[in-house]
Short mmCIF file of C-alpha atoms and ligand atoms in Angstrom, two decimals:
data_model
loop_
_atom_site.label_atom_id
_atom_site.label_comp_id
_atom_site.label_asym_id
_atom_site.label_seq_id
_atom_site.Cartn_x
_atom_site.Cartn_y
_atom_site.Cartn_z
CA MET A 286 110.78 110.87 157.02
CA THR A 287 111.00 107.25 157.92
CA ASP A 288 108.52 106.47 160.65
CA SER A 289 109.08 102.85 161.23
CA THR A 290 110.40 100.67 164.00
CA GLU A 291 113.78 99.76 162.62
CA PHE A 292 115.55 98.62 165.75
CA THR A 293 116.69 95.05 165.76
CA PRO A 294 118.63 94.02 168.86
CA GLY A 295 122.17 93.01 167.93
CA ASP A 296 121.83 94.16 164.35
CA PRO A 297 124.25 97.08 163.77
CA ARG A 298 122.47 97.94 160.51
CA LYS A 299 119.31 98.86 162.44
CA PRO A 300 120.56 100.81 165.43
CA TRP A 301 117.62 103.15 166.00
CA HIS A 302 114.05 102.76 167.03
CA TRP A 303 113.23 105.71 164.78
CA HIS A 304 115.30 108.07 162.69
CA PRO A 305 114.65 110.92 160.29
CA GLU A 306 115.37 110.58 156.62
CA LEU A 307 119.04 109.72 156.09
CA PRO A 308 121.60 110.94 155.29
CA LEU A 309 121.03 113.93 157.57
CA GLN A 310 120.94 117.25 155.75
CA HIS A 311 122.16 120.59 157.09
CA PRO A 312 119.71 123.50 157.26
CA PRO A 313 119.76 125.45 153.97
CA VAL A 314 121.73 128.35 155.41
CA LEU A 315 125.51 127.90 155.09
CA VAL A 316 125.25 125.64 152.06
CA TRP A 317 126.53 125.97 148.52
CA PRO A 318 124.93 126.47 146.05
CA PRO A 319 122.31 128.62 147.83
CA GLU A 320 118.84 127.19 148.17
CA PRO A 321 116.61 130.29 148.54
CA LYS A 322 113.28 128.44 148.58
CA ARG A 323 114.36 125.99 151.27
CA PHE A 324 116.02 128.84 153.15
CA LEU A 325 112.78 130.86 153.31
CA ALA A 326 110.84 127.79 154.40
CA TRP A 327 113.44 127.25 157.14
CA LEU A 328 113.39 130.91 158.23
CA PHE A 329 109.61 131.23 158.43
CA GLY A 330 108.98 127.65 159.48
CA ARG A 331 110.57 125.01 161.72
CA GLY A 332 114.03 126.63 161.53
CA ILE A 333 113.29 129.93 163.26
CA LEU A 334 109.81 131.46 163.46
CA CYS A 335 107.99 128.24 164.33
CA SER A 336 110.87 126.75 166.24
CA VAL A 337 111.87 126.18 169.84
CA HIS A 338 114.00 129.35 169.59
CA MET A 339 110.77 131.31 170.02
CA VAL A 340 110.30 129.49 173.34
CA TYR A 341 113.81 130.55 174.43
CA ILE A 342 112.91 134.16 173.53
CA ALA A 343 109.67 133.86 175.54
CA LEU A 344 111.68 132.55 178.50
CA ALA A 345 114.05 135.51 178.06
CA VAL A 346 111.09 137.92 178.30
CA VAL A 347 109.85 136.22 181.49
CA ALA A 348 113.35 136.30 182.98
CA TRP A 349 113.73 139.98 182.07
CA VAL A 350 110.52 140.76 183.97
CA PHE A 351 111.90 138.97 187.02
CA THR A 352 115.30 140.71 186.96
CA PRO A 353 116.37 143.00 189.84
CA SER A 354 116.73 146.73 189.11
CA LEU A 355 119.94 147.98 187.46
CA GLU A 356 120.64 150.23 190.45
CA ARG A 357 120.84 147.19 192.74
CA MET A 358 123.08 145.32 190.28
CA ALA A 359 125.73 148.08 190.18
CA THR A 360 127.44 146.49 193.18
CA PHE A 361 127.94 142.80 193.86
CA GLU A 362 125.59 141.75 196.65
CA ALA A 363 124.33 138.32 197.53
CA GLY A 364 120.63 139.32 197.53
CA TRP A 365 120.14 140.09 193.85
CA MET A 366 122.53 137.35 192.74
CA VAL A 367 120.51 134.74 194.64
CA GLU A 368 117.30 136.13 193.09
CA ILE A 369 118.77 135.60 189.61
CA TRP A 370 119.90 132.07 190.52
CA LEU A 371 116.41 131.23 191.80
CA ARG A 372 114.72 132.70 188.72
CA ASN A 373 117.04 130.70 186.45
CA ALA A 374 116.62 127.52 188.50
CA VAL A 375 112.81 127.76 188.50
CA LEU A 376 112.54 128.44 184.75
CA PHE A 377 115.03 125.67 183.96
CA MET A 378 113.24 123.15 186.18
CA VAL A 379 109.78 124.02 184.83
CA PHE A 380 110.95 123.74 181.22
CA THR A 381 113.25 120.72 181.52
CA GLY A 382 111.04 119.01 184.09
CA GLY A 383 108.10 119.46 181.71
CA LEU A 384 110.03 117.76 178.91
CA HIS A 385 111.07 114.91 181.21
CA LEU A 386 107.52 114.37 182.46
CA TRP A 387 106.14 114.45 178.93
CA PHE A 388 108.63 112.10 177.32
CA HIS A 389 109.92 109.86 180.08
CA THR A 390 107.56 109.82 183.08
CA PHE A 391 104.12 109.89 181.48
CA ARG A 392 105.48 108.71 178.11
CA ALA A 393 102.83 110.93 176.56
CA GLN A 394 103.83 110.00 173.03
CA GLY A 395 105.17 106.54 173.80
CA ASP A 396 108.15 105.77 171.61
CA LYS A 397 106.94 107.83 168.69
CA HIS A 398 109.91 109.67 167.16
CA LYS A 399 112.24 108.28 169.85
CA PHE A 400 115.74 107.55 168.60
CA ASP A 401 117.13 105.04 171.06
CA PRO A 402 114.91 102.10 171.96
CA LYS A 403 116.35 101.81 175.46
CA PRO A 404 114.86 103.68 178.42
CA LEU A 405 116.97 105.96 180.62
CA GLN A 406 119.23 104.18 183.11
CA PRO A 407 117.45 104.45 186.48
CA ARG A 408 120.16 102.56 188.36
CA ASP A 409 123.79 102.64 187.35
CA PRO A 410 126.80 103.04 189.67
CA LYS A 411 128.64 105.28 187.20
CA PHE A 412 126.16 108.06 188.03
CA LEU A 413 126.18 110.22 191.14
CA PHE A 414 123.71 108.68 193.64
CA GLY A 415 123.77 105.63 191.33
CA HIS A 416 120.85 107.15 189.43
CA GLN A 417 120.92 108.89 186.03
CA LEU A 418 118.12 111.38 186.68
CA GLY A 419 119.35 112.35 190.17
CA ASP A 420 122.89 112.77 188.80
CA ASN A 421 121.71 114.87 185.85
CA VAL A 422 119.50 117.17 187.96
CA PHE A 423 122.28 117.67 190.51
CA TRP A 424 124.95 118.71 187.99
CA SER A 425 122.50 120.86 186.03
CA LEU A 426 121.41 122.88 189.06
CA ALA A 427 124.44 122.87 191.35
CA SER A 428 126.94 123.60 188.61
CA GLY A 429 125.17 124.55 185.35
CA ILE A 430 122.61 127.04 186.66
CA THR A 431 125.10 128.43 189.19
CA LEU A 432 127.76 129.09 186.56
CA VAL A 433 125.41 130.53 183.94
CA THR A 434 124.12 132.81 186.71
CA ALA A 435 127.72 133.84 187.46
CA TYR A 436 128.27 134.86 183.82
CA GLU A 437 124.92 136.67 183.83
CA VAL A 438 125.73 138.50 187.07
CA VAL A 439 129.00 139.87 185.64
CA ILE A 440 127.24 141.05 182.48
CA TRP A 441 124.45 142.80 184.46
CA TRP A 442 127.07 144.41 186.70
CA ALA A 443 128.99 145.68 183.63
CA TRP A 444 125.78 147.11 182.14
CA ALA A 445 124.73 148.69 185.44
CA ASN A 446 128.08 150.50 185.66
CA GLY A 447 128.14 151.53 182.00
CA TYR A 448 131.28 149.49 181.29
CA VAL A 449 129.61 147.90 178.25
CA GLY A 450 127.15 149.46 175.85
CA CYS A 451 123.54 148.36 175.60
CA PHE A 452 121.82 148.19 172.20
CA GLY A 453 118.05 148.71 172.32
CA TRP A 454 115.23 148.54 169.78
CA ASP A 455 115.28 152.34 169.34
CA ASP A 456 118.96 152.23 168.42
CA GLY A 457 118.10 150.27 165.26
CA PRO A 458 115.36 147.65 164.91
CA VAL A 459 117.12 145.81 162.07
CA TRP A 460 120.37 145.30 164.03
CA PHE A 461 118.32 144.57 167.15
CA ILE A 462 116.68 141.62 165.36
CA ALA A 463 119.94 140.68 163.63
CA LEU A 464 121.65 140.38 167.02
CA PHE A 465 119.50 137.32 167.83
CA PHE A 466 120.97 135.68 164.72
CA VAL A 467 124.47 136.79 165.73
CA VAL A 468 123.96 134.97 169.04
CA LEU A 469 122.52 131.90 167.29
CA PHE A 470 125.39 131.55 164.79
CA PHE A 471 128.10 132.53 167.25
CA GLU A 472 126.89 129.99 169.80
CA SER A 473 126.64 127.24 167.18
CA ALA A 474 130.25 127.83 166.07
CA HIS A 475 131.52 128.32 169.65
CA PHE A 476 129.99 124.99 170.67
CA TYR A 477 131.89 123.12 167.96
CA PHE A 478 135.27 124.54 168.98
CA VAL A 479 134.88 124.16 172.76
CA HIS A 480 133.37 120.69 172.42
CA ARG A 481 136.21 119.62 170.15
CA LEU A 482 138.63 121.00 172.74
CA LEU A 483 136.90 119.00 175.48
CA HIS A 484 137.55 115.82 173.50
CA TRP A 485 141.28 116.57 173.64
CA LYS A 486 142.78 113.97 175.99
CA PRO A 487 144.00 116.31 178.78
CA LEU A 488 140.53 117.91 179.00
CA TYR A 489 138.38 114.85 178.33
CA ARG A 490 138.31 113.85 182.01
CA PHE A 491 136.06 116.89 182.55
CA HIS A 492 133.78 115.97 179.63
CA ASP A 493 133.54 112.32 180.63
CA LEU A 494 130.76 113.12 183.10
CA HIS A 495 128.49 114.31 180.28
CA HIS A 496 129.32 111.22 178.23
CA ASN A 497 128.20 108.92 181.04
CA ASN A 498 124.85 109.56 179.36
CA VAL A 499 124.83 107.27 176.35
CA ASN A 500 121.07 107.20 176.15
CA VAL A 501 120.03 110.74 176.93
CA GLY A 502 117.11 112.56 178.53
CA PRO A 503 116.32 116.29 178.89
CA PHE A 504 118.30 116.67 182.11
CA SER A 505 121.38 115.09 180.50
CA GLY A 506 121.87 118.20 178.36
CA LEU A 507 123.25 120.45 181.08
CA SER A 508 124.71 117.62 183.14
CA MET A 509 128.40 118.52 182.99
CA HIS A 510 131.48 118.89 185.17
CA PRO A 511 131.95 122.48 186.49
CA VAL A 512 135.10 122.89 184.37
CA GLU A 513 133.10 121.96 181.28
CA HIS A 514 130.38 124.43 182.30
CA VAL A 515 132.92 127.25 182.57
CA ILE A 516 134.17 126.45 179.06
CA TYR A 517 130.76 125.69 177.48
CA LEU A 518 129.05 128.77 178.94
CA SER A 519 131.94 131.11 178.12
CA SER A 520 130.20 132.17 174.91
CA MET A 521 128.12 134.44 177.20
CA LEU A 522 131.20 136.71 177.29
CA LEU A 523 130.13 137.85 173.83
CA HIS A 524 127.89 140.38 175.60
CA LEU A 525 130.92 142.01 177.21
CA VAL A 526 132.47 142.48 173.77
CA ILE A 527 129.58 143.75 171.64
CA ALA A 528 126.74 146.05 172.65
CA SER A 529 123.56 144.01 172.98
CA HIS A 530 120.30 144.11 174.90
CA PRO A 531 119.32 142.07 178.01
CA LEU A 532 116.89 140.13 175.80
CA HIS A 533 119.77 139.01 173.57
CA MET A 534 121.82 137.96 176.59
CA LEU A 535 118.90 136.13 178.20
CA TYR A 536 117.99 134.40 174.93
CA HIS A 537 121.65 133.31 174.74
CA SER A 538 121.48 131.99 178.31
CA PHE A 539 118.32 129.95 177.66
CA PHE A 540 119.72 128.68 174.36
CA LEU A 541 122.69 127.34 176.35
CA THR A 542 120.70 125.87 179.24
CA THR A 543 117.16 124.93 178.18
CA GLY A 544 118.52 124.47 174.63
CA ALA A 545 120.74 121.70 175.99
CA SER A 546 117.60 120.11 177.47
CA THR A 547 115.68 120.09 174.19
CA GLY A 548 118.75 118.80 172.36
CA HIS A 549 118.92 115.75 174.65
CA THR A 550 115.26 114.70 174.89
CA GLY A 551 116.04 111.57 172.90
CA TYR A 552 113.07 112.37 170.66
CA GLN A 553 113.01 114.28 167.38
CA ASN A 554 109.83 116.20 168.15
CA VAL A 555 106.86 116.75 170.38
CA ASP A 556 103.76 114.94 169.14
CA VAL A 557 100.41 116.02 170.55
CA LYS A 558 97.53 113.72 169.63
CA GLY A 559 99.68 112.24 166.88
CA LYS A 560 100.53 115.63 165.40
CA ASN A 561 104.12 116.86 165.25
CA VAL A 562 103.86 120.29 166.88
CA MET A 563 107.53 121.15 167.40
CA ASP A 564 110.97 119.84 166.55
CA VAL A 565 113.17 119.55 169.61
CA ALA A 566 116.20 117.27 169.32
CA ASN A 567 118.12 115.96 166.39
CA LEU A 568 119.71 112.62 165.60
CA PHE A 569 122.91 114.62 164.94
CA HIS A 570 123.86 114.95 168.64
CA GLN A 571 122.45 111.53 169.56
CA LEU A 572 124.99 110.13 167.09
CA HIS A 573 127.73 111.93 169.03
CA HIS A 574 126.60 110.29 172.28
CA ARG A 575 126.59 106.88 170.68
CA TYR A 576 129.64 106.99 168.41
CA TYR A 577 131.58 109.67 170.25
CA ASN A 578 134.14 110.65 167.63
CA CYS A 579 131.85 112.69 165.39
CA ASN A 580 129.32 115.56 165.30
CA TYR A 581 130.97 117.89 167.81
CA GLY A 582 129.00 120.94 166.74
CA GLN A 583 125.48 121.69 165.64
CA MET A 584 123.72 121.30 162.33
CA LEU A 585 123.31 125.03 161.71
CA VAL A 586 127.00 125.87 161.20
CA PRO A 587 128.35 122.78 159.41
CA LEU A 588 131.84 122.85 160.93
CA ASP A 589 131.79 119.05 161.30
CA LYS A 590 131.30 118.75 157.58
CA TRP A 591 134.07 121.24 156.85
CA PHE A 592 136.50 119.54 159.26
CA GLY A 593 135.61 115.96 158.33
CA SER A 594 133.85 114.78 161.51
CA PHE A 595 130.27 114.78 160.18
CA HIS A 596 128.23 111.62 160.80
CA ASP A 597 125.20 111.78 158.53
CA GLY A 598 123.55 108.75 160.17
CA SER A 599 124.29 106.40 157.29
CA ALA A 600 125.57 102.85 157.82
CA GLU A 601 128.70 103.61 155.74
CA VAL A 602 129.77 106.44 158.03
CA THR A 603 128.94 104.35 161.12
CA THR A 604 131.29 101.64 159.87
CA ARG A 605 134.05 104.15 159.13
CA ILE A 606 133.75 105.82 162.55
CA MET A 607 133.58 102.49 164.39
CA LYS A 608 136.84 101.43 162.70
CA GLN A 609 138.38 104.81 163.55
CA ASN A 610 137.26 104.46 167.19
CA LEU A 611 138.71 100.97 167.40
CA ARG A 612 142.06 102.29 166.12
CA MET A 613 141.97 105.05 168.74
CA LYS A 614 140.72 102.81 171.53
CA ALA A 615 144.15 101.97 172.98
CA GLY A 616 144.83 105.61 173.73
CA ALA A 617 141.23 106.73 174.15
CA PRO A 618 140.09 108.50 177.31
CA LYS A 619 137.96 106.67 179.89
CA GLY A 620 134.38 106.31 178.75
CA ALA A 621 135.13 106.72 175.06
CA ALA A 622 132.82 104.41 173.20
CA ALA A 623 134.53 102.25 170.67
CA GLY A 624 131.77 102.52 168.20
CA GLY A 625 128.84 102.03 170.46
CA ASP A 626 127.48 101.92 173.93
ZN1 ZN B 964 131.36 115.04 173.55
ZN1 ZN B 965 125.38 115.90 174.77
#
């Protein structure tokens, strides 16, 4: 990895404070030819077992403990629904607030492994309340946590009434574990398609709110318009189609909510005392926020590569996408960056 200060104001060839080794490479999963050694290192290392996904599973366990009884959830009543909203709001705020404090308030690792040299935008009239953080927290809680809770409530209600099957550890440990991967891959593919859809002109006005964040922070991840939340979080409906366990559903929910927070920290990883302890974000999505017309999905399922919208971080691709954006600019939706911020 390159660990140097490359940013030069006004120099388009050095657009980042820090970036990983370029061109970006997809995880060694859906690649051809197969790379078994790199795949095993990914599976048992920073890809899965030593990754932030284990934190989402831990959050799922905590949430499961603080879930009302199934008997109560058999009928829709405000009491248990509010309890779930509060549990989700508290866990989201502790996790995302922790990331914000670490990276942006206390600047615990300074600019080490930070992509964009600019700080967050404390005052900007385009944001609600004229303040990026206030805007981001508002949309995350009022809309994001409320709508993910709504999906969760319907799924719990369906389970409580036996309308959908539940698949537990005793039903088959191998499939039980495999279901976490089903969620991971399904969500990664779902994100590409719904995000691409949101960039379609008639729908972009709902996605514009998220793109107000050019330089992103943890709370930017779930900062979306309610219509975008309904579309983005709809992958939760998977649990009404296939038999899964509450832990799979809750992992899915935290992947969608707190996962959006990690993906928008603006930093590649958490450094404690100079040691990289966990990868969080990726330049891949930061490139989408800066250049807009690229990297709609996630690195895991390389749909951007297959459909020709992959930005690998190289200067050549930046030039190509900037030209493409300029050509589109006349008809581009409000807020679309013509090759930059
Ligand atoms: Zn977008
Ligand atoms: Zn984003």
